[in-house]
Structure formats: structure tokens, C-alpha cells
Tab-separated table of N, CA, C and O in Angstrom:
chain	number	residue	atom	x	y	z
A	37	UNK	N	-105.366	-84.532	-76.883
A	37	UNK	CA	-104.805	-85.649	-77.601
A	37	UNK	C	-105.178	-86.925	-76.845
A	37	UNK	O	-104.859	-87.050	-75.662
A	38	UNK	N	-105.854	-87.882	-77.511
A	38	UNK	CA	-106.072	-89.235	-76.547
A	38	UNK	C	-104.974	-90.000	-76.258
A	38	UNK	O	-103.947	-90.063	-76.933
A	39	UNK	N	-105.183	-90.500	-75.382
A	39	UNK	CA	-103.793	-90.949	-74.762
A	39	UNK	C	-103.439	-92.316	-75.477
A	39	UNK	O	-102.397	-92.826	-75.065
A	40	UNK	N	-104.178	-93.073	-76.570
A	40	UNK	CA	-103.588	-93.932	-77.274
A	40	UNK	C	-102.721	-93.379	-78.290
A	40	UNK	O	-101.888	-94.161	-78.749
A	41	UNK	N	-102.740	-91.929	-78.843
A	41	UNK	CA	-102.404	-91.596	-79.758
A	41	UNK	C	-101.008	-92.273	-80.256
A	41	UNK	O	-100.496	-92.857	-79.301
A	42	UNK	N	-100.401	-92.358	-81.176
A	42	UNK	CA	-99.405	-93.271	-81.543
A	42	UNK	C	-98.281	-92.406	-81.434
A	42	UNK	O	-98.366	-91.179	-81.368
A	43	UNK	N	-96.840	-93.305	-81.409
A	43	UNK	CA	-95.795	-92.685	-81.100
A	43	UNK	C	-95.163	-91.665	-82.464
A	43	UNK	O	-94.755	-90.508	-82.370
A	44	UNK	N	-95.246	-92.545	-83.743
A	44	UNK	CA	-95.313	-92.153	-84.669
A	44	UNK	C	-96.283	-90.238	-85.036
A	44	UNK	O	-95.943	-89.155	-85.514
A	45	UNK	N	-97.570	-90.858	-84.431
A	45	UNK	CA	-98.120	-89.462	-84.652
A	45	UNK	C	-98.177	-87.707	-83.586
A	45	UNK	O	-98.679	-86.585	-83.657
A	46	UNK	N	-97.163	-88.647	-82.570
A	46	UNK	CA	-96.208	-87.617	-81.570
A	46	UNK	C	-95.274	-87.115	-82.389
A	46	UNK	O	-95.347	-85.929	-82.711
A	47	UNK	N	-94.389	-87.818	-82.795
A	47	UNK	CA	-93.397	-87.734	-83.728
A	47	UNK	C	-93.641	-86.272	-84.379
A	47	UNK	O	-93.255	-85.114	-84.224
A	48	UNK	N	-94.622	-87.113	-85.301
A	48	UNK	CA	-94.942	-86.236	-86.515
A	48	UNK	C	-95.376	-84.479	-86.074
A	48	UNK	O	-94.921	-83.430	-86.530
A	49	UNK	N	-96.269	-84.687	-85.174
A	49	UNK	CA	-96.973	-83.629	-84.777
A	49	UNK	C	-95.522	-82.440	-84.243
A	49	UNK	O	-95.407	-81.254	-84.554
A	50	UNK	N	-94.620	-83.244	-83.410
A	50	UNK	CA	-93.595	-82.455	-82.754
A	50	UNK	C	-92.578	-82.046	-84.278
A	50	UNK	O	-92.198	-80.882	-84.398
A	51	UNK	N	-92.350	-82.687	-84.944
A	51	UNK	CA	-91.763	-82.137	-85.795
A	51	UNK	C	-92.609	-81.002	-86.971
A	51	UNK	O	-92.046	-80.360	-87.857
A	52	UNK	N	-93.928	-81.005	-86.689
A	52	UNK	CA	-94.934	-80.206	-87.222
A	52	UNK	C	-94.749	-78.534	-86.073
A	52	UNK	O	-95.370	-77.472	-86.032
A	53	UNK	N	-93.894	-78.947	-85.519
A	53	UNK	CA	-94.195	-77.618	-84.272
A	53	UNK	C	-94.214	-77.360	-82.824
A	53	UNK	O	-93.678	-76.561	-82.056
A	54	UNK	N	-95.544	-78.949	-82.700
A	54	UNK	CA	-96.140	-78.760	-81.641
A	54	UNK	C	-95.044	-79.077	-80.164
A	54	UNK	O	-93.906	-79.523	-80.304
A	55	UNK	N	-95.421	-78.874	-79.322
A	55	UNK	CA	-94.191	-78.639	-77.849
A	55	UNK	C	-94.532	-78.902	-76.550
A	55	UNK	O	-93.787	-78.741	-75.583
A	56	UNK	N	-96.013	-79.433	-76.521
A	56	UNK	CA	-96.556	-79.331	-75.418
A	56	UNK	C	-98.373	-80.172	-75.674
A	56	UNK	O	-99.064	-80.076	-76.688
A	57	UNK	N	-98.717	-80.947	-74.368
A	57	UNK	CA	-99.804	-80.802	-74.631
A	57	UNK	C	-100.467	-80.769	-73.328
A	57	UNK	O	-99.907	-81.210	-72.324
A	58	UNK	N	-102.119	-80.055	-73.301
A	58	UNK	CA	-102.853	-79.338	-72.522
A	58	UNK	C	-103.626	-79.810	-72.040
A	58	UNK	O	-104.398	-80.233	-72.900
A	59	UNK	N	-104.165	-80.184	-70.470
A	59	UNK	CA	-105.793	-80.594	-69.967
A	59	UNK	C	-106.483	-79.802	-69.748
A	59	UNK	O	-106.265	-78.982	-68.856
A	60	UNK	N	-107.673	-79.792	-70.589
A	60	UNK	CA	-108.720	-78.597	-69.890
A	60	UNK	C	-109.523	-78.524	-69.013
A	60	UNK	O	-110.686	-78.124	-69.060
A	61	UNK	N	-108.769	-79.013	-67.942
A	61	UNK	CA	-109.307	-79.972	-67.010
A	61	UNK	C	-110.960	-78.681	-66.801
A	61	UNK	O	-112.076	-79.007	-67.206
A	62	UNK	N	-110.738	-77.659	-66.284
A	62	UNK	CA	-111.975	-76.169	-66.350
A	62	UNK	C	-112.644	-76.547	-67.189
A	62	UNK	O	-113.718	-77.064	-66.878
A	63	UNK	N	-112.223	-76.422	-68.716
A	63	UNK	CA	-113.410	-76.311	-69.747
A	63	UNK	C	-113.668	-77.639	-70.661
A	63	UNK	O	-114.433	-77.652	-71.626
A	64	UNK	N	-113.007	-78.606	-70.261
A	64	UNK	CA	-113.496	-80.222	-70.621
A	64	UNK	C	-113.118	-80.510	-71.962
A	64	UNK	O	-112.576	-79.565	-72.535
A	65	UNK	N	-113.229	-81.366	-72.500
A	65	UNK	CA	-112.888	-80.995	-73.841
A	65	UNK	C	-111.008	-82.049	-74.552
A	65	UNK	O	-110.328	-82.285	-75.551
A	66	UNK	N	-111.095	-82.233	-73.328
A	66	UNK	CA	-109.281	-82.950	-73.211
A	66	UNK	C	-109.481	-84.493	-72.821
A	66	UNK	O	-110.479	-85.012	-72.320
A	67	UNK	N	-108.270	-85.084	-73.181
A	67	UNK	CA	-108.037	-86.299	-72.611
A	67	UNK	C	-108.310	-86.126	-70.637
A	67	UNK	O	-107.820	-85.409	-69.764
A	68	UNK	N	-109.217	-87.084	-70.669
A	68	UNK	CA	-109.507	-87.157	-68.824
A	68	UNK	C	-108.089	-87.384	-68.154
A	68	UNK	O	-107.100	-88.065	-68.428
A	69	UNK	N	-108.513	-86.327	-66.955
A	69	UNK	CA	-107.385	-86.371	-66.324
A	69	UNK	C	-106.699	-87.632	-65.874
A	69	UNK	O	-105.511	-87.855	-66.110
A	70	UNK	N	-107.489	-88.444	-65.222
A	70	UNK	CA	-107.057	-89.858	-65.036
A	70	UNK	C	-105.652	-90.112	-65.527
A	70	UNK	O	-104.611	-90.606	-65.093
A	71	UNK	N	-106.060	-89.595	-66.535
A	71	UNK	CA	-104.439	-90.289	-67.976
A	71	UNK	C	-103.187	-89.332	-67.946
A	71	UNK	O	-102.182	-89.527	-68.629
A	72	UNK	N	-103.355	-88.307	-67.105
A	72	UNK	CA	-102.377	-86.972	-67.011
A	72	UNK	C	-100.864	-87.819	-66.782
A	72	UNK	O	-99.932	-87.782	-67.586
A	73	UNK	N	-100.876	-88.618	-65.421
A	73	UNK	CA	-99.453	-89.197	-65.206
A	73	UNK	C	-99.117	-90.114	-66.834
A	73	UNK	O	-98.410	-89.644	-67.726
A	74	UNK	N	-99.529	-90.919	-66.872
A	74	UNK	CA	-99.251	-91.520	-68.284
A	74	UNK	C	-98.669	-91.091	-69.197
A	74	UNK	O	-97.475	-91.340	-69.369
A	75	UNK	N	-99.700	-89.993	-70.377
A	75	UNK	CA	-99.503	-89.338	-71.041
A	75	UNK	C	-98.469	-88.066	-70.813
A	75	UNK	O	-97.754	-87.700	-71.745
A	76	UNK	N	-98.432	-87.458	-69.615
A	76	UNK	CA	-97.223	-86.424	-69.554
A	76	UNK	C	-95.963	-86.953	-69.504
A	76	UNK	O	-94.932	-86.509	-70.010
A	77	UNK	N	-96.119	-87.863	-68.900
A	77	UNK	CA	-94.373	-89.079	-69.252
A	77	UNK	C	-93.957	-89.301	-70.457
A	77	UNK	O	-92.884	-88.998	-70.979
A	78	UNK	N	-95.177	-90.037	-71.023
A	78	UNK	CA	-95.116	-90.598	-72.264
A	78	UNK	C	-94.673	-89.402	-73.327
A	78	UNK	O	-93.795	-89.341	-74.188
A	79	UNK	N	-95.221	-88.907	-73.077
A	79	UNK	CA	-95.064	-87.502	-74.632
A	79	UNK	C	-93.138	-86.899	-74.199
A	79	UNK	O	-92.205	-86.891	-75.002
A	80	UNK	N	-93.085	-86.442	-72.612
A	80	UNK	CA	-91.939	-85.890	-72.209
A	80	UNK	C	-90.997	-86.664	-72.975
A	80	UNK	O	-90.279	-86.115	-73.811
A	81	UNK	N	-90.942	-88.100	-72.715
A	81	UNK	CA	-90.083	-89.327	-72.887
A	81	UNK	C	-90.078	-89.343	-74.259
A	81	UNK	O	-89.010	-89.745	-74.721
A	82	UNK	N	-90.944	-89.030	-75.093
A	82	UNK	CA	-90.668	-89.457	-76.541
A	82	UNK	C	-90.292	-87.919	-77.512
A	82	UNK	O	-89.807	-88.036	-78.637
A	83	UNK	N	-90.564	-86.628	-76.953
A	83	UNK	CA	-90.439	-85.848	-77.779
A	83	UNK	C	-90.199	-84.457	-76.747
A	83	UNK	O	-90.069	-83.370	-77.311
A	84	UNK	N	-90.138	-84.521	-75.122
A	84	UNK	CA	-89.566	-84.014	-74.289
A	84	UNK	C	-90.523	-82.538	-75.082
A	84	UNK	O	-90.144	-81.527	-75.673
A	85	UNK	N	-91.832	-83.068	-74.723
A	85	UNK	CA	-93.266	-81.560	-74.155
A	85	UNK	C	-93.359	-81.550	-72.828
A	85	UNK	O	-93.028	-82.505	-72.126
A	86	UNK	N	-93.709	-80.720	-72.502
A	86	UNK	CA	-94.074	-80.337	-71.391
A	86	UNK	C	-96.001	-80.443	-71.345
A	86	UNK	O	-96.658	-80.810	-72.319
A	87	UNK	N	-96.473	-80.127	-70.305
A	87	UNK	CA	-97.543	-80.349	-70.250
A	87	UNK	C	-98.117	-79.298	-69.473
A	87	UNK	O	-97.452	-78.643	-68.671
A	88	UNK	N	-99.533	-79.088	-69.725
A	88	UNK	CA	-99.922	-77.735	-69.564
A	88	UNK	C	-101.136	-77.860	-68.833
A	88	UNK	O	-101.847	-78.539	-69.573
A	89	UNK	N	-101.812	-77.579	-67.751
A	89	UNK	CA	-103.369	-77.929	-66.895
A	89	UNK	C	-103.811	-76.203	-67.170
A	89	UNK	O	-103.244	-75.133	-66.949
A	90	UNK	N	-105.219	-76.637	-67.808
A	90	UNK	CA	-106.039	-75.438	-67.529
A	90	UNK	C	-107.034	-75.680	-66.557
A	90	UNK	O	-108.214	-75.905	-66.828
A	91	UNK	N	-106.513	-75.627	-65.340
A	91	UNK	CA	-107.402	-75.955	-63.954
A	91	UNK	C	-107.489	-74.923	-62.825
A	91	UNK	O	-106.648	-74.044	-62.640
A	92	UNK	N	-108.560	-75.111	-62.109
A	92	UNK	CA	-108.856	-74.259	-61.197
A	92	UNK	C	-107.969	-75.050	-59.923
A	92	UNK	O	-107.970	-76.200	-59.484
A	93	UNK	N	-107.182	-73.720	-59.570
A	93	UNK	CA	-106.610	-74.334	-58.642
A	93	UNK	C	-107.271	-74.927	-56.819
A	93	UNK	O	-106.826	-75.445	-55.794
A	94	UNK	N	-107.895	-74.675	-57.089
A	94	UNK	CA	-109.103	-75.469	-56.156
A	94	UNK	C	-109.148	-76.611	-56.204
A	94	UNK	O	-109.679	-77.122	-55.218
A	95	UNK	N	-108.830	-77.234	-56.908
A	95	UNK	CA	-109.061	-78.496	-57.584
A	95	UNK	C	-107.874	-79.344	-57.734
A	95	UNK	O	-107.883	-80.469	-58.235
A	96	UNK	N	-106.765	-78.676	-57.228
A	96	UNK	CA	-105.355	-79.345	-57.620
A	96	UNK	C	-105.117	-80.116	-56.238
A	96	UNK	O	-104.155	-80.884	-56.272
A	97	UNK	N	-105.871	-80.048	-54.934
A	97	UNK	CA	-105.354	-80.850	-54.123
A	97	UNK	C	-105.875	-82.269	-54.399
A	97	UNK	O	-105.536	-83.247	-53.732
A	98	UNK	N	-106.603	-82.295	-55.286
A	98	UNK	CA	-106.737	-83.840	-55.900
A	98	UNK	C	-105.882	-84.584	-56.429
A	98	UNK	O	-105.949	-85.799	-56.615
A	99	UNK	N	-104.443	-83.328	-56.872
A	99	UNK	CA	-104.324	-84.145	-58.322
A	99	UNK	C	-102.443	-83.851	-58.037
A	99	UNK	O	-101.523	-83.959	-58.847
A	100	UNK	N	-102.412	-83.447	-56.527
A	100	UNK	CA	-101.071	-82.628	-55.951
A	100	UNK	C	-100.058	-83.763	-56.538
A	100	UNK	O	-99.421	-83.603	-57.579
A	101	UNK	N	-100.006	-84.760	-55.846
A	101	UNK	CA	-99.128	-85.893	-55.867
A	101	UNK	C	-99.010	-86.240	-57.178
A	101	UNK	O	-97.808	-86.481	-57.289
A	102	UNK	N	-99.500	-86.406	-58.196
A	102	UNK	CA	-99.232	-86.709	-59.948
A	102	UNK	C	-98.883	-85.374	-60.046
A	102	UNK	O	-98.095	-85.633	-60.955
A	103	UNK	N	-98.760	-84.117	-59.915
A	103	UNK	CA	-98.596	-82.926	-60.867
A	103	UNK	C	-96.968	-82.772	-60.260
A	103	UNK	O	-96.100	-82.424	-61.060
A	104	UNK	N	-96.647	-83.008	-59.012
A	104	UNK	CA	-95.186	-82.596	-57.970
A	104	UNK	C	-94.151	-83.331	-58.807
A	104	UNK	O	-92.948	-83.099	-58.921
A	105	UNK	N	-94.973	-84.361	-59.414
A	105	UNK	CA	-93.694	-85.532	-59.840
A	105	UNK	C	-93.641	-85.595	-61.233
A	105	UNK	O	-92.618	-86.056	-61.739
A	106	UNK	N	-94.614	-85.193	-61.992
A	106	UNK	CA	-93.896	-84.916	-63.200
A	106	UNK	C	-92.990	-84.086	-63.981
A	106	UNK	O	-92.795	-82.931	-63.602
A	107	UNK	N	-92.312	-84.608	-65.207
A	107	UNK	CA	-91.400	-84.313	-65.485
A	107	UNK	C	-91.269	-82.567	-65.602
A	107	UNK	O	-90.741	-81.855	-64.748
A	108	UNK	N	-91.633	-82.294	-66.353
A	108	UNK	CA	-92.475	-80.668	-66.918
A	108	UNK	C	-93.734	-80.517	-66.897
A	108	UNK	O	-94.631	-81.274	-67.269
A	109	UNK	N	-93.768	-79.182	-66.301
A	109	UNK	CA	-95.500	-79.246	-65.893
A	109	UNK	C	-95.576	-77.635	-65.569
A	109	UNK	O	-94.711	-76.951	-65.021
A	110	UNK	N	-96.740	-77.269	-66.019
A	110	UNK	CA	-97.390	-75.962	-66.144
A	110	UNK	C	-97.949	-75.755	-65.933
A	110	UNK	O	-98.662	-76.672	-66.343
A	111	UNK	N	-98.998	-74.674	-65.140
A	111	UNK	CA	-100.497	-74.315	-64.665
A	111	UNK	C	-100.646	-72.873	-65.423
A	111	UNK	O	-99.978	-71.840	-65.425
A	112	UNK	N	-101.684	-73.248	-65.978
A	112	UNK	CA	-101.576	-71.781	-66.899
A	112	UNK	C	-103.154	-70.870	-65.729
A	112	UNK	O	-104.025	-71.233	-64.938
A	113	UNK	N	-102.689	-69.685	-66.317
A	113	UNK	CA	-103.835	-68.544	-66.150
A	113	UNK	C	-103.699	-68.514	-64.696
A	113	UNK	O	-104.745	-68.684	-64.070
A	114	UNK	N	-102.861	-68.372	-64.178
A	114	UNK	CA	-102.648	-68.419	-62.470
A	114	UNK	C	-103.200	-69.656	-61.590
A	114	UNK	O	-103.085	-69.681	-60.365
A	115	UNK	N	-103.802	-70.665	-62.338
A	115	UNK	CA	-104.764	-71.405	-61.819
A	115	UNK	C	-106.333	-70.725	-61.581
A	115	UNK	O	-107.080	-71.274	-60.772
A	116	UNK	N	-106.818	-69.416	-62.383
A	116	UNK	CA	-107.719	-69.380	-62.355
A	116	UNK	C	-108.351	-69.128	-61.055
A	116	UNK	O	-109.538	-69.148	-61.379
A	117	UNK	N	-108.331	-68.967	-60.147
A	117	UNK	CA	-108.759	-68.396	-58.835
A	117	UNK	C	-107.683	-67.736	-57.619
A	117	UNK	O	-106.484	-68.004	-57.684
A	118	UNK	N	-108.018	-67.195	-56.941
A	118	UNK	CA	-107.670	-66.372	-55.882
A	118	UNK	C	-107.596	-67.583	-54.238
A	118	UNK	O	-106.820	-67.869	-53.326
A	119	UNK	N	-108.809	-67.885	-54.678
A	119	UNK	CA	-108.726	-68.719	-53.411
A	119	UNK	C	-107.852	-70.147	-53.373
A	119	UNK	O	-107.801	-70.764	-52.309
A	120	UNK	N	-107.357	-70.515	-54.232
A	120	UNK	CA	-106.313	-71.735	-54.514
A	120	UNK	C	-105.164	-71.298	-54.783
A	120	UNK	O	-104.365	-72.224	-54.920
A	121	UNK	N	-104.694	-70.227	-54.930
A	121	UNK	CA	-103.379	-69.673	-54.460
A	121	UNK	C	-102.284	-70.629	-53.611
A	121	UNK	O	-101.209	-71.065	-54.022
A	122	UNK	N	-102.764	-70.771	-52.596
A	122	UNK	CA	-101.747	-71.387	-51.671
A	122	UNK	C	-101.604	-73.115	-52.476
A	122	UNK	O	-100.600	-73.812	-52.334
A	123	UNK	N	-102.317	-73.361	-52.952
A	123	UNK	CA	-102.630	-74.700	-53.647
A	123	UNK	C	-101.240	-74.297	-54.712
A	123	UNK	O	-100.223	-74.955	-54.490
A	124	UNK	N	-101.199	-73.671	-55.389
A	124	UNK	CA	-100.455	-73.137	-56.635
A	124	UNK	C	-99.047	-73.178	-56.210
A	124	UNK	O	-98.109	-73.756	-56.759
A	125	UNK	N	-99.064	-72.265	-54.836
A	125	UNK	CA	-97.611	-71.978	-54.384
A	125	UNK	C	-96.575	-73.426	-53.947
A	125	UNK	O	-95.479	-73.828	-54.337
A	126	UNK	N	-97.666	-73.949	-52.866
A	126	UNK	CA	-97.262	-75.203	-52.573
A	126	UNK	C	-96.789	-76.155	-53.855
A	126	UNK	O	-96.195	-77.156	-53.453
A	127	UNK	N	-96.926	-76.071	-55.467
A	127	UNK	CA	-96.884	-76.848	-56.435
A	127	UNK	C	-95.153	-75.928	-56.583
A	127	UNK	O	-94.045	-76.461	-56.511
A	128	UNK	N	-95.405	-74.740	-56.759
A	128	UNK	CA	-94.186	-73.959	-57.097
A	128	UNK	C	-92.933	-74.152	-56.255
A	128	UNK	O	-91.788	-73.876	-56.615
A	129	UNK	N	-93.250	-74.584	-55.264
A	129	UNK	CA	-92.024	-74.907	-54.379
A	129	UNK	C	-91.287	-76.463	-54.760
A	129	UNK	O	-90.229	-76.790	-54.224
A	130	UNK	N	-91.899	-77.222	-55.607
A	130	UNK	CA	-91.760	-78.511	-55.662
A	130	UNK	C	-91.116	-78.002	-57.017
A	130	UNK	O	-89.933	-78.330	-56.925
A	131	UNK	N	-91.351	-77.224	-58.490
A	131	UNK	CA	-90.822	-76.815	-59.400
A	131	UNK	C	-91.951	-76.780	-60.429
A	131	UNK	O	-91.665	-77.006	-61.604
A	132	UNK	N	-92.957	-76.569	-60.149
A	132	UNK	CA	-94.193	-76.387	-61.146
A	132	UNK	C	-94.510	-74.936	-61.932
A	132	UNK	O	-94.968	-74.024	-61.245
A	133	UNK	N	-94.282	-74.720	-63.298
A	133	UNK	CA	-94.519	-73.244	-63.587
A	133	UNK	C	-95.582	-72.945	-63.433
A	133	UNK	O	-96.447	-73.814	-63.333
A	134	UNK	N	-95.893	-71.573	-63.358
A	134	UNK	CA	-97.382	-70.897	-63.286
A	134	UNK	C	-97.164	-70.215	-64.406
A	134	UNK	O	-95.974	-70.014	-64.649
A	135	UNK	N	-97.977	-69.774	-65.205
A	135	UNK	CA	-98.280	-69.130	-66.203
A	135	UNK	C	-99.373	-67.975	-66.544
A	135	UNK	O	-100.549	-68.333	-66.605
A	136	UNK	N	-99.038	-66.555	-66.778
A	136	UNK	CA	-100.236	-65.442	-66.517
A	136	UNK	C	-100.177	-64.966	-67.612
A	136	UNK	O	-99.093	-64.744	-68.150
A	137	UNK	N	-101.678	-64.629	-68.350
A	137	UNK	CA	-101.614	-63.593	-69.743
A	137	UNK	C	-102.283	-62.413	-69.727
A	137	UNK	O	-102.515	-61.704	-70.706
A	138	UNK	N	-102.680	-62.158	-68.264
A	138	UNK	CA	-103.234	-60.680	-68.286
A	138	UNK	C	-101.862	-60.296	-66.964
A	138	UNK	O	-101.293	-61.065	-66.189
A	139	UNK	N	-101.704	-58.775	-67.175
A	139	UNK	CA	-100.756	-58.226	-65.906
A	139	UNK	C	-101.588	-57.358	-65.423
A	139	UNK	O	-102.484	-56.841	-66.091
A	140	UNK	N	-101.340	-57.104	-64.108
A	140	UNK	CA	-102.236	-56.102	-63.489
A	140	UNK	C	-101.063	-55.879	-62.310
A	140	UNK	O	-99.993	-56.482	-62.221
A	141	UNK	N	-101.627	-54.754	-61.372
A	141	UNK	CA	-101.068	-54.507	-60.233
A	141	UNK	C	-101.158	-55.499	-58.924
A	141	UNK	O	-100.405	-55.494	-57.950
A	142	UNK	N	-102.267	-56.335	-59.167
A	142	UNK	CA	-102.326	-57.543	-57.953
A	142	UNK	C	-101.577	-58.574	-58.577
A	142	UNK	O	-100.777	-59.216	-57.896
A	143	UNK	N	-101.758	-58.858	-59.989
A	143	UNK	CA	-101.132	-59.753	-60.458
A	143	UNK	C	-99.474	-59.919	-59.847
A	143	UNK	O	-98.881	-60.843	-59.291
A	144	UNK	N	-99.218	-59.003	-60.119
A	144	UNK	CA	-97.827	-58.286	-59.566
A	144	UNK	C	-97.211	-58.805	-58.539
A	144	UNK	O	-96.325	-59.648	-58.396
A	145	UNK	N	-98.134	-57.841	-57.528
A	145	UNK	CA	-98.278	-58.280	-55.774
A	145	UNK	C	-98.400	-60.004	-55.701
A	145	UNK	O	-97.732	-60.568	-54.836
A	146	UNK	N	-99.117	-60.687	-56.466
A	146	UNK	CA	-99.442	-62.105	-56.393
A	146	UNK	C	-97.516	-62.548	-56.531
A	146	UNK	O	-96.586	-62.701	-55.739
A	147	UNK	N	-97.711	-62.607	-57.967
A	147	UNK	CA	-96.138	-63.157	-58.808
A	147	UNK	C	-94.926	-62.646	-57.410
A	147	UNK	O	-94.021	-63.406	-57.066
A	148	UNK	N	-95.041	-61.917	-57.065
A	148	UNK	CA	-93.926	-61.586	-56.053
A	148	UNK	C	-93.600	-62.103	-55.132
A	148	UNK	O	-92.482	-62.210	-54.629
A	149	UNK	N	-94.853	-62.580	-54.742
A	149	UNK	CA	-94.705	-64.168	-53.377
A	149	UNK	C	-94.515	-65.386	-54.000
A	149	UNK	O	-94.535	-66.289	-53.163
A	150	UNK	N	-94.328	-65.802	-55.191
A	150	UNK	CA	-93.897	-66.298	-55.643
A	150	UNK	C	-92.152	-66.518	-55.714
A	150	UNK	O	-91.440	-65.666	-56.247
A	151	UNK	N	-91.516	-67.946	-55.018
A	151	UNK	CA	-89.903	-68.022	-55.366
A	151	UNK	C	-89.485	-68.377	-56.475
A	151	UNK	O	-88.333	-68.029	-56.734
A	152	UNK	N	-90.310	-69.257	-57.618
A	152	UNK	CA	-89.934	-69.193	-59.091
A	152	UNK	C	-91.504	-69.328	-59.778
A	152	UNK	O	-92.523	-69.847	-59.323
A	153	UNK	N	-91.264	-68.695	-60.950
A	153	UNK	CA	-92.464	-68.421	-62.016
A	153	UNK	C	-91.966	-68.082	-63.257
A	153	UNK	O	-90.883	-67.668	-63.669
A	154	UNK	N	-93.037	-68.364	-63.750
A	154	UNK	CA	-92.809	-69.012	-65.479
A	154	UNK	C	-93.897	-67.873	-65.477
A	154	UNK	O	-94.808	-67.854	-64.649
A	155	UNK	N	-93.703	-66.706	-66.692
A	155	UNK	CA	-94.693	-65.934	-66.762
A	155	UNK	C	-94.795	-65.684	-68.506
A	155	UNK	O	-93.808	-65.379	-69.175
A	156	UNK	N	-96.019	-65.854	-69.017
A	156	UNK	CA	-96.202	-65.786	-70.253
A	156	UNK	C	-97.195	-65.101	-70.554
A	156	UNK	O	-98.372	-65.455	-70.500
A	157	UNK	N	-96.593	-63.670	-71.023
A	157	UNK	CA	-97.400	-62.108	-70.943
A	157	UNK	C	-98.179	-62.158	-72.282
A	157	UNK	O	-97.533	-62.665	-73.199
A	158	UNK	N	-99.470	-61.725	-72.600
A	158	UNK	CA	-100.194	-61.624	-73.849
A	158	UNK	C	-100.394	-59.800	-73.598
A	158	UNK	O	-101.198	-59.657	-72.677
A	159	UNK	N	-100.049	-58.815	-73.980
A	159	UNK	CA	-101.002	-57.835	-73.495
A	159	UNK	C	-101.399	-57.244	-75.156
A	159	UNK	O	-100.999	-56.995	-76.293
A	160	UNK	N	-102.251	-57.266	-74.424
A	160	UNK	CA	-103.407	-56.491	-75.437
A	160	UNK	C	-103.741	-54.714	-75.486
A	160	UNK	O	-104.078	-53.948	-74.584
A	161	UNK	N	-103.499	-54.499	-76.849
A	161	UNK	CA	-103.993	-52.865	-76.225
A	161	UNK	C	-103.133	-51.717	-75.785
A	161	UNK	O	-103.352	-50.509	-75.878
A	162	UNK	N	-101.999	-52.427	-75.231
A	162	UNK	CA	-101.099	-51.596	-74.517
A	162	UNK	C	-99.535	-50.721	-75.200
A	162	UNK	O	-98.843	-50.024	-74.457
């Protein structure tokens, strides 16, 4: 969603359903991050979404200080790597959800060192 988008067409959209909106920050495609503090206020403040990063957590010590302080805030897909883990945890201690749609047995072992998590299961197949 571009971050001029109008208040009116927040409105509308939230009463259409919608609950949240997403950076893809990984697969591009989103309002630039730049605008993340802005827009995650702005939307929280007018229709109270939460906001959602599809980012490699590798990448979050860029962005630590805007993600700690907003209102609602989500990292989906574990953050997408193994090696930014501690990046993730350090967010979780401040009150940041993590979010997982595959389960596995490390997954598990992971989520368990975890002191709070937001877990949002897809399974397939099973």
C-alpha cells in the first residue's frame, strides 16, 4: 500500500476485511521500507492493523530501532534464516511477534527458546 494512500481508503479497505499491512522487504514489491515507521503508525492509529515484515532477519539490525517501537509488529516466516535468529529473539524480548507456517522438529526446538511467540500454523498434507 503506498504510503500516501488516503485515510478514507484505509477506512474502506478495513471495513472490506483487511487487518494488517505487509513489507516485502525479501521479495520487493511493497511500499519502501524507509516509510515503515510512518505508515505502521499511521494505519495502527486510524484502523489499529498491525504490520507485518517479510524480511530476512539478517537484515533487521538495520531497521532494530523503528521495528522495537512500533505499535504492532510481526516478522513472519521466522525471519527467513537460521543465522539471524538472535536478531529475531532480541526483537521478541522488546514484544515483536514471530510468525511460522511450516512446523518441523527444529522449528520446535527453535520456538522453545523463544519467551513469547505468535505462531501461525498452515500445514499442509497432514
Amino acid at each position: 500500500m503506498p504510503y500516501n494512500t488516503s485515510d478514507d481508503e484505509i477506512i474502506k479497505l478495513n471495513e472490506l476485511g483487511v487487518k494488517a499491512i505487509r513489507f516485502n522487504v525479501n521479495r520487493g514489491g511493497s511500499e519502501d521500507i524507509s516509510r515503515l515507521d510512518y505508515l505502521a503508525r499511521r494505519v495502527y492509529e486510524l484502523v489499529n492493523w498491525h504490520t507485518e515484515l517479510y524480511i530476512d532477519s539478517n537484515s533487521l539490525t538495520e531497521i532494530t530501532t523503528i521495528v522495537e517501537k512500533l505499535p504492532s509488529v510481526s516478522i513472519d516466516h521466522l525471519g527467513l534464516s537460521k543465522s539471524g535468529f538472535t536478531n529475531l529473539l532480541s526483537l521478541v524480548d522488546k514484544g515483536v511477534r514471530v510468525k511460522a507456517t511450516v512446523v518441523s522438529e527444529e522449528l520446535i526446538l527453535m520456538l522453545k527458546k523463544l519467551k513469547k511467540f505468535f505462531i501461525k500454523m498452515h500445514l499442509i498434507g497432514i
